[in-house]
Amino acid sequence: VRLVGSEMCIRDSISIVSVNATWELVNPGAPWLQVTPDSGNADKGRGTTITLKMLKEMPSGTSTTLAFRIANETEDREVTVTVN
């Protein structure tokens, strides 16, 4: 995921699809990034939009990794977010 620009309050989004299980954000990444919502329920394949918001201006190329845990999975799913 790339956040375009380095201005504060840049927003972007990703989608998480969890057909039969709940999910939660277990690593929110760097403090300059806000992720909402931070948990969700099974969505029968519709998907949930997750908003990423920069809270502080960061230089291009700065990155952080988020980790999501989906119930019944043994490995967390990671997403790298990079300022572009």
Tab-separated table of C-alpha atoms in Angstrom:
chain	number	residue	atom	x	y	z
A	1	VAL	CA	0.000	0.000	0.000
A	2	ARG	CA	1.370	3.415	-0.889
A	3	LEU	CA	0.169	6.679	0.625
A	4	VAL	CA	0.513	9.265	-2.121
A	5	GLY	CA	2.165	12.497	-1.007
A	6	SER	CA	3.820	13.357	2.265
A	7	GLU	CA	1.303	15.855	3.621
A	8	MET	CA	-0.439	15.345	6.937
A	9	CYS	CA	-3.918	13.857	6.831
A	10	ILE	CA	-3.394	12.006	3.548
A	11	ARG	CA	-5.908	9.172	3.459
A	12	ASP	CA	-5.945	5.909	1.619
A	13	SER	CA	-7.717	2.656	2.193
A	14	ILE	CA	-7.345	-1.086	1.929
A	15	SER	CA	-9.960	-3.793	2.075
A	16	ILE	CA	-9.988	-6.926	4.201
A	17	VAL	CA	-12.285	-9.824	3.348
A	18	SER	CA	-13.090	-12.379	6.027
A	19	VAL	CA	-15.837	-14.736	4.938
A	20	ASN	CA	-16.290	-16.771	8.133
A	21	ALA	CA	-14.060	-15.302	10.851
A	22	THR	CA	-13.463	-12.210	12.958
A	23	TRP	CA	-10.247	-10.216	12.502
A	24	GLU	CA	-8.243	-7.691	14.494
A	25	LEU	CA	-5.304	-5.367	13.980
A	26	VAL	CA	-2.546	-6.764	16.229
A	27	ASN	CA	0.273	-4.435	15.114
A	28	PRO	CA	-0.862	-0.890	14.217
A	29	GLY	CA	2.522	0.055	12.774
A	30	ALA	CA	4.167	3.435	13.327
A	31	PRO	CA	2.581	6.155	15.489
A	32	TRP	CA	2.296	8.489	12.460
A	33	LEU	CA	-0.368	6.216	10.927
A	34	GLN	CA	-3.963	5.796	12.128
A	35	VAL	CA	-5.846	2.657	11.065
A	36	THR	CA	-9.646	2.436	11.414
A	37	PRO	CA	-11.441	0.226	12.146
A	38	ASP	CA	-9.061	-2.015	14.099
A	39	SER	CA	-11.300	-5.098	14.189
A	40	GLY	CA	-14.193	-6.638	12.331
A	41	ASN	CA	-16.572	-9.550	12.000
A	42	ALA	CA	-17.128	-12.157	9.318
A	43	ASP	CA	-18.488	-10.312	6.292
A	44	LYS	CA	-19.654	-13.176	4.042
A	45	GLY	CA	-17.135	-12.062	1.394
A	46	ARG	CA	-18.319	-8.440	1.093
A	47	GLY	CA	-15.117	-6.991	2.536
A	48	THR	CA	-14.474	-4.199	5.019
A	49	THR	CA	-12.801	-0.942	4.023
A	50	ILE	CA	-9.949	0.024	6.335
A	51	THR	CA	-8.923	3.685	6.279
A	52	LEU	CA	-5.268	4.660	6.634
A	53	LYS	CA	-4.627	8.243	7.754
A	54	MET	CA	-1.254	9.942	8.143
A	55	LEU	CA	-1.145	11.910	11.397
A	56	LYS	CA	2.277	13.427	10.794
A	57	GLU	CA	4.163	14.441	7.670
A	58	MET	CA	6.750	11.823	6.768
A	59	PRO	CA	9.398	11.772	4.021
A	60	SER	CA	8.817	9.790	0.855
A	61	GLY	CA	10.012	6.213	1.220
A	62	THR	CA	9.131	5.951	4.918
A	63	SER	CA	7.334	2.684	5.613
A	64	THR	CA	5.688	0.728	8.395
A	65	THR	CA	4.174	-2.731	8.643
A	66	LEU	CA	0.681	-3.536	9.915
A	67	ALA	CA	-0.326	-7.002	11.083
A	68	PHE	CA	-3.857	-8.384	11.049
A	69	ARG	CA	-4.942	-11.573	12.830
A	70	ILE	CA	-7.823	-13.538	11.382
A	71	ALA	CA	-9.480	-16.034	13.736
A	72	ASN	CA	-8.562	-19.666	13.004
A	73	GLU	CA	-5.421	-18.718	11.030
A	74	THR	CA	-2.014	-19.584	12.463
A	75	GLU	CA	-0.078	-16.717	10.833
A	76	ASP	CA	-0.802	-12.990	11.013
A	77	ARG	CA	-1.233	-11.210	7.680
A	78	GLU	CA	1.132	-8.309	7.169
A	79	VAL	CA	0.667	-5.208	5.026
A	80	THR	CA	3.511	-2.768	4.362
A	81	VAL	CA	2.474	0.883	4.032
A	82	THR	CA	4.936	3.233	2.296
A	83	VAL	CA	4.779	7.023	1.900
A	84	ASN	CA	5.163	7.850	-1.770
